[in-house]
Amino acid sequence: MGFQQVLAAIDHSSLSQSVFEQALDLARQNQAKLMLFHCLTADVVTLSPPLSGEIGIVPEVIHHSYQAESLRLEQQTQQIQSLLQRYCRLAYEAGVAAEYDYRIVEPGEGLCQAARRCGADVIVMGRRGRTGWTEALLGSVSNYVMHHAPCAVLVMQSENAPKTRQAVSYAAEA
């Protein structure tokens, strides 16, 4: 089974380089196209002035807060575009056709949508290694994607993630 379209989930984590390299290797081995994708999450304040007055907030405060959040989002967008463009150049230099996209969306949902849009055969992504209460409270993007993706998912493990116990079997002596 070969892959024709590889989707790589790229972010600013240290694991992104490994994700990119693995996705690039898969694309090169299968002569596939590479789609680099990033999800921006925006917490932009969007209260309208009439509503802000009703809850006792001065409209100017909302306006300045909105402008600051818009500027932050614009800076994040420029940073991620630069990162994705750099990875596209590296893919091109390696002989792999690559393009990129980014969306303002929750990461798990966004990756699954991107996989559907580009017709991905496999998603390559990282896992930070959250477990237990941390995973329950903060969620796990990789877990969401594994259960909702329309294609295969390859999860790269973070070196900081807790190691799972390996089963040990003993042969019975004769």
PDB file of N, CA and C in Angstrom, residues 64-119:
ATOM      1  N   HIS A  64      -9.261  48.467  22.258  1.00  0.00           N
ATOM      2  CA  HIS A  64      -7.810  48.305  22.401  1.00  0.00           C
ATOM      3  C   HIS A  64      -7.436  46.842  22.598  1.00  0.00           C
ATOM      4  N   SER A  65      -8.236  46.133  23.361  1.00  0.00           N
ATOM      5  CA  SER A  65      -7.978  44.704  23.578  1.00  0.00           C
ATOM      6  C   SER A  65      -8.118  43.934  22.271  1.00  0.00           C
ATOM      7  N   TYR A  66      -9.148  44.262  21.516  1.00  0.00           N
ATOM      8  CA  TYR A  66      -9.362  43.611  20.225  1.00  0.00           C
ATOM      9  C   TYR A  66      -8.202  43.896  19.281  1.00  0.00           C
ATOM     10  N   GLN A  67      -7.734  45.136  19.247  1.00  0.00           N
ATOM     11  CA  GLN A  67      -6.598  45.494  18.386  1.00  0.00           C
ATOM     12  C   GLN A  67      -5.345  44.732  18.794  1.00  0.00           C
ATOM     13  N   ALA A  68      -5.092  44.604  20.083  1.00  0.00           N
ATOM     14  CA  ALA A  68      -3.910  43.887  20.566  1.00  0.00           C
ATOM     15  C   ALA A  68      -3.988  42.409  20.174  1.00  0.00           C
ATOM     16  N   GLU A  69      -5.157  41.808  20.320  1.00  0.00           N
ATOM     17  CA  GLU A  69      -5.328  40.398  19.948  1.00  0.00           C
ATOM     18  C   GLU A  69      -5.207  40.211  18.440  1.00  0.00           C
ATOM     19  N   SER A  70      -5.722  41.157  17.680  1.00  0.00           N
ATOM     20  CA  SER A  70      -5.599  41.083  16.217  1.00  0.00           C
ATOM     21  C   SER A  70      -4.142  41.163  15.803  1.00  0.00           C
ATOM     22  N   LEU A  71      -3.378  42.039  16.434  1.00  0.00           N
ATOM     23  CA  LEU A  71      -1.956  42.168  16.139  1.00  0.00           C
ATOM     24  C   LEU A  71      -1.217  40.873  16.505  1.00  0.00           C
ATOM     25  N   ARG A  72      -1.540  40.295  17.662  1.00  0.00           N
ATOM     26  CA  ARG A  72      -0.917  39.040  18.082  1.00  0.00           C
ATOM     27  C   ARG A  72      -1.214  37.927  17.079  1.00  0.00           C
ATOM     28  N   LEU A  73      -2.450  37.851  16.617  1.00  0.00           N
ATOM     29  CA  LEU A  73      -2.832  36.838  15.636  1.00  0.00           C
ATOM     30  C   LEU A  73      -2.090  37.061  14.313  1.00  0.00           C
ATOM     31  N   GLU A  74      -1.952  38.309  13.906  1.00  0.00           N
ATOM     32  CA  GLU A  74      -1.227  38.613  12.674  1.00  0.00           C
ATOM     33  C   GLU A  74       0.243  38.202  12.791  1.00  0.00           C
ATOM     34  N   GLN A  75       0.854  38.459  13.945  1.00  0.00           N
ATOM     35  CA  GLN A  75       2.245  38.059  14.166  1.00  0.00           C
ATOM     36  C   GLN A  75       2.394  36.537  14.158  1.00  0.00           C
ATOM     37  N   GLN A  76       1.464  35.836  14.804  1.00  0.00           N
ATOM     38  CA  GLN A  76       1.489  34.373  14.801  1.00  0.00           C
ATOM     39  C   GLN A  76       1.357  33.845  13.376  1.00  0.00           C
ATOM     40  N   THR A  77       0.486  34.447  12.604  1.00  0.00           N
ATOM     41  CA  THR A  77       0.269  34.020  11.223  1.00  0.00           C
ATOM     42  C   THR A  77       1.547  34.205  10.401  1.00  0.00           C
ATOM     43  N   GLN A  78       2.207  35.335  10.554  1.00  0.00           N
ATOM     44  CA  GLN A  78       3.451  35.577   9.825  1.00  0.00           C
ATOM     45  C   GLN A  78       4.531  34.580  10.233  1.00  0.00           C
ATOM     46  N   GLN A  79       4.621  34.278  11.521  1.00  0.00           N
ATOM     47  CA  GLN A  79       5.625  33.315  11.998  1.00  0.00           C
ATOM     48  C   GLN A  79       5.378  31.927  11.422  1.00  0.00           C
ATOM     49  N   ILE A  80       4.126  31.496  11.427  1.00  0.00           N
ATOM     50  CA  ILE A  80       3.842  30.146  10.942  1.00  0.00           C
ATOM     51  C   ILE A  80       3.999  30.079   9.429  1.00  0.00           C
ATOM     52  N   GLN A  81       3.662  31.144   8.718  1.00  0.00           N
ATOM     53  CA  GLN A  81       3.887  31.162   7.272  1.00  0.00           C
ATOM     54  C   GLN A  81       5.370  31.008   6.960  1.00  0.00           C
ATOM     55  N   SER A  82       6.212  31.702   7.694  1.00  0.00           N
ATOM     56  CA  SER A  82       7.663  31.598   7.488  1.00  0.00           C
ATOM     57  C   SER A  82       8.148  30.184   7.758  1.00  0.00           C
ATOM     58  N   LEU A  83       7.680  29.584   8.837  1.00  0.00           N
ATOM     59  CA  LEU A  83       8.077  28.220   9.172  1.00  0.00           C
ATOM     60  C   LEU A  83       7.631  27.234   8.095  1.00  0.00           C
ATOM     61  N   LEU A  84       6.388  27.336   7.668  1.00  0.00           N
ATOM     62  CA  LEU A  84       5.859  26.427   6.649  1.00  0.00           C
ATOM     63  C   LEU A  84       6.565  26.637   5.308  1.00  0.00           C
ATOM     64  N   GLN A  85       6.859  27.883   4.954  1.00  0.00           N
ATOM     65  CA  GLN A  85       7.586  28.159   3.710  1.00  0.00           C
ATOM     66  C   GLN A  85       8.990  27.557   3.751  1.00  0.00           C
ATOM     67  N   ARG A  86       9.633  27.642   4.907  1.00  0.00           N
ATOM     68  CA  ARG A  86      10.978  27.056   5.052  1.00  0.00           C
ATOM     69  C   ARG A  86      10.925  25.546   4.852  1.00  0.00           C
ATOM     70  N   TYR A  87       9.943  24.881   5.468  1.00  0.00           N
ATOM     71  CA  TYR A  87       9.806  23.434   5.289  1.00  0.00           C
ATOM     72  C   TYR A  87       9.462  23.083   3.838  1.00  0.00           C
ATOM     73  N   CYS A  88       8.666  23.907   3.183  1.00  0.00           N
ATOM     74  CA  CYS A  88       8.353  23.666   1.761  1.00  0.00           C
ATOM     75  C   CYS A  88       9.617  23.741   0.914  1.00  0.00           C
ATOM     76  N   ARG A  89      10.469  24.725   1.188  1.00  0.00           N
ATOM     77  CA  ARG A  89      11.735  24.839   0.449  1.00  0.00           C
ATOM     78  C   ARG A  89      12.607  23.603   0.663  1.00  0.00           C
ATOM     79  N   LEU A  90      12.665  23.127   1.907  1.00  0.00           N
ATOM     80  CA  LEU A  90      13.457  21.926   2.203  1.00  0.00           C
ATOM     81  C   LEU A  90      12.913  20.711   1.454  1.00  0.00           C
ATOM     82  N   ALA A  91      11.598  20.598   1.400  1.00  0.00           N
ATOM     83  CA  ALA A  91      10.978  19.484   0.668  1.00  0.00           C
ATOM     84  C   ALA A  91      11.300  19.589  -0.817  1.00  0.00           C
ATOM     85  N   TYR A  92      11.182  20.782  -1.361  1.00  0.00           N
ATOM     86  CA  TYR A  92      11.488  21.005  -2.779  1.00  0.00           C
ATOM     87  C   TYR A  92      12.939  20.625  -3.074  1.00  0.00           C
ATOM     88  N   GLU A  93      13.853  21.036  -2.195  1.00  0.00           N
ATOM     89  CA  GLU A  93      15.273  20.702  -2.369  1.00  0.00           C
ATOM     90  C   GLU A  93      15.504  19.189  -2.301  1.00  0.00           C
ATOM     91  N   ALA A  94      14.630  18.474  -1.587  1.00  0.00           N
ATOM     92  CA  ALA A  94      14.736  17.015  -1.476  1.00  0.00           C
ATOM     93  C   ALA A  94      13.994  16.315  -2.616  1.00  0.00           C
ATOM     94  N   GLY A  95      13.409  17.088  -3.532  1.00  0.00           N
ATOM     95  CA  GLY A  95      12.717  16.506  -4.680  1.00  0.00           C
ATOM     96  C   GLY A  95      11.281  16.091  -4.415  1.00  0.00           C
ATOM     97  N   VAL A  96      10.676  16.669  -3.385  1.00  0.00           N
ATOM     98  CA  VAL A  96       9.292  16.328  -3.037  1.00  0.00           C
ATOM     99  C   VAL A  96       8.397  17.540  -3.262  1.00  0.00           C
ATOM    100  N   ALA A  97       7.303  17.329  -3.981  1.00  0.00           N
ATOM    101  CA  ALA A  97       6.317  18.397  -4.197  1.00  0.00           C
ATOM    102  C   ALA A  97       5.599  18.661  -2.877  1.00  0.00           C
ATOM    103  N   ALA A  98       5.627  19.907  -2.438  1.00  0.00           N
ATOM    104  CA  ALA A  98       5.016  20.242  -1.148  1.00  0.00           C
ATOM    105  C   ALA A  98       4.256  21.554  -1.241  1.00  0.00           C
ATOM    106  N   GLU A  99       3.238  21.643  -0.442  1.00  0.00           N
ATOM    107  CA  GLU A  99       2.500  22.879  -0.273  1.00  0.00           C
ATOM    108  C   GLU A  99       2.104  22.979   1.183  1.00  0.00           C
ATOM    109  N   TYR A 100       1.585  24.141   1.573  1.00  0.00           N
ATOM    110  CA  TYR A 100       1.210  24.300   2.976  1.00  0.00           C
ATOM    111  C   TYR A 100      -0.119  25.024   3.095  1.00  0.00           C
ATOM    112  N   ASP A 101      -0.690  24.870   4.286  1.00  0.00           N
ATOM    113  CA  ASP A 101      -1.944  25.532   4.607  1.00  0.00           C
ATOM    114  C   ASP A 101      -1.986  25.702   6.117  1.00  0.00           C
ATOM    115  N   TYR A 102      -2.761  26.653   6.566  1.00  0.00           N
ATOM    116  CA  TYR A 102      -3.000  26.833   7.997  1.00  0.00           C
ATOM    117  C   TYR A 102      -4.407  27.357   8.160  1.00  0.00           C
ATOM    118  N   ARG A 103      -4.988  27.071   9.288  1.00  0.00           N
ATOM    119  CA  ARG A 103      -6.361  27.505   9.574  1.00  0.00           C
ATOM    120  C   ARG A 103      -6.462  27.907  11.035  1.00  0.00           C
ATOM    121  N   ILE A 104      -7.425  28.740  11.333  1.00  0.00           N
ATOM    122  CA  ILE A 104      -7.741  29.084  12.714  1.00  0.00           C
ATOM    123  C   ILE A 104      -8.834  28.127  13.152  1.00  0.00           C
ATOM    124  N   VAL A 105      -8.422  27.101  13.894  1.00  0.00           N
ATOM    125  CA  VAL A 105      -9.331  26.033  14.281  1.00  0.00           C
ATOM    126  C   VAL A 105      -8.675  25.220  15.389  1.00  0.00           C
ATOM    127  N   GLU A 106      -9.464  24.502  16.148  1.00  0.00           N
ATOM    128  CA  GLU A 106      -8.900  23.599  17.147  1.00  0.00           C
ATOM    129  C   GLU A 106      -8.065  22.548  16.425  1.00  0.00           C
ATOM    130  N   PRO A 107      -6.878  22.217  16.927  1.00  0.00           N
ATOM    131  CA  PRO A 107      -5.944  21.360  16.200  1.00  0.00           C
ATOM    132  C   PRO A 107      -6.478  19.990  15.773  1.00  0.00           C
ATOM    133  N   GLY A 108      -7.110  19.243  16.651  1.00  0.00           N
ATOM    134  CA  GLY A 108      -7.585  17.915  16.270  1.00  0.00           C
ATOM    135  C   GLY A 108      -8.598  17.967  15.142  1.00  0.00           C
ATOM    136  N   GLU A 109      -9.574  18.809  15.318  1.00  0.00           N
ATOM    137  CA  GLU A 109     -10.613  18.982  14.301  1.00  0.00           C
ATOM    138  C   GLU A 109     -10.016  19.512  13.002  1.00  0.00           C
ATOM    139  N   GLY A 110      -9.097  20.475  13.122  1.00  0.00           N
ATOM    140  CA  GLY A 110      -8.482  21.068  11.950  1.00  0.00           C
ATOM    141  C   GLY A 110      -7.666  20.076  11.137  1.00  0.00           C
ATOM    142  N   LEU A 111      -6.920  19.198  11.814  1.00  0.00           N
ATOM    143  CA  LEU A 111      -6.137  18.187  11.103  1.00  0.00           C
ATOM    144  C   LEU A 111      -7.035  17.220  10.350  1.00  0.00           C
ATOM    145  N   CYS A 112      -8.112  16.802  10.985  1.00  0.00           N
ATOM    146  CA  CYS A 112      -9.039  15.879  10.316  1.00  0.00           C
ATOM    147  C   CYS A 112      -9.699  16.546   9.109  1.00  0.00           C
ATOM    148  N   GLN A 113     -10.066  17.814   9.240  1.00  0.00           N
ATOM    149  CA  GLN A 113     -10.638  18.549   8.112  1.00  0.00           C
ATOM    150  C   GLN A 113      -9.619  18.697   6.989  1.00  0.00           C
ATOM    151  N   ALA A 114      -8.381  19.018   7.347  1.00  0.00           N
ATOM    152  CA  ALA A 114      -7.324  19.184   6.341  1.00  0.00           C
ATOM    153  C   ALA A 114      -7.078  17.875   5.605  1.00  0.00           C
ATOM    154  N   ALA A 115      -7.110  16.765   6.331  1.00  0.00           N
ATOM    155  CA  ALA A 115      -6.902  15.446   5.704  1.00  0.00           C
ATOM    156  C   ALA A 115      -7.996  15.173   4.680  1.00  0.00           C
ATOM    157  N   ARG A 116      -9.235  15.530   5.010  1.00  0.00           N
ATOM    158  CA  ARG A 116     -10.345  15.340   4.060  1.00  0.00           C
ATOM    159  C   ARG A 116     -10.174  16.247   2.844  1.00  0.00           C
ATOM    160  N   ARG A 117      -9.830  17.526   3.098  1.00  0.00           N
ATOM    161  CA  ARG A 117      -9.691  18.507   2.012  1.00  0.00           C
ATOM    162  C   ARG A 117      -8.623  18.105   1.009  1.00  0.00           C
ATOM    163  N   CYS A 118      -7.478  17.646   1.514  1.00  0.00           N
ATOM    164  CA  CYS A 118      -6.370  17.363   0.590  1.00  0.00           C
ATOM    165  C   CYS A 118      -6.326  15.899   0.161  1.00  0.00           C
ATOM    166  N   GLY A 119      -7.245  15.076   0.661  1.00  0.00           N
ATOM    167  CA  GLY A 119      -7.266  13.671   0.283  1.00  0.00           C
ATOM    168  C   GLY A 119      -6.070  12.895   0.826  1.00  0.00           C
TER     169      GLY A 119
END
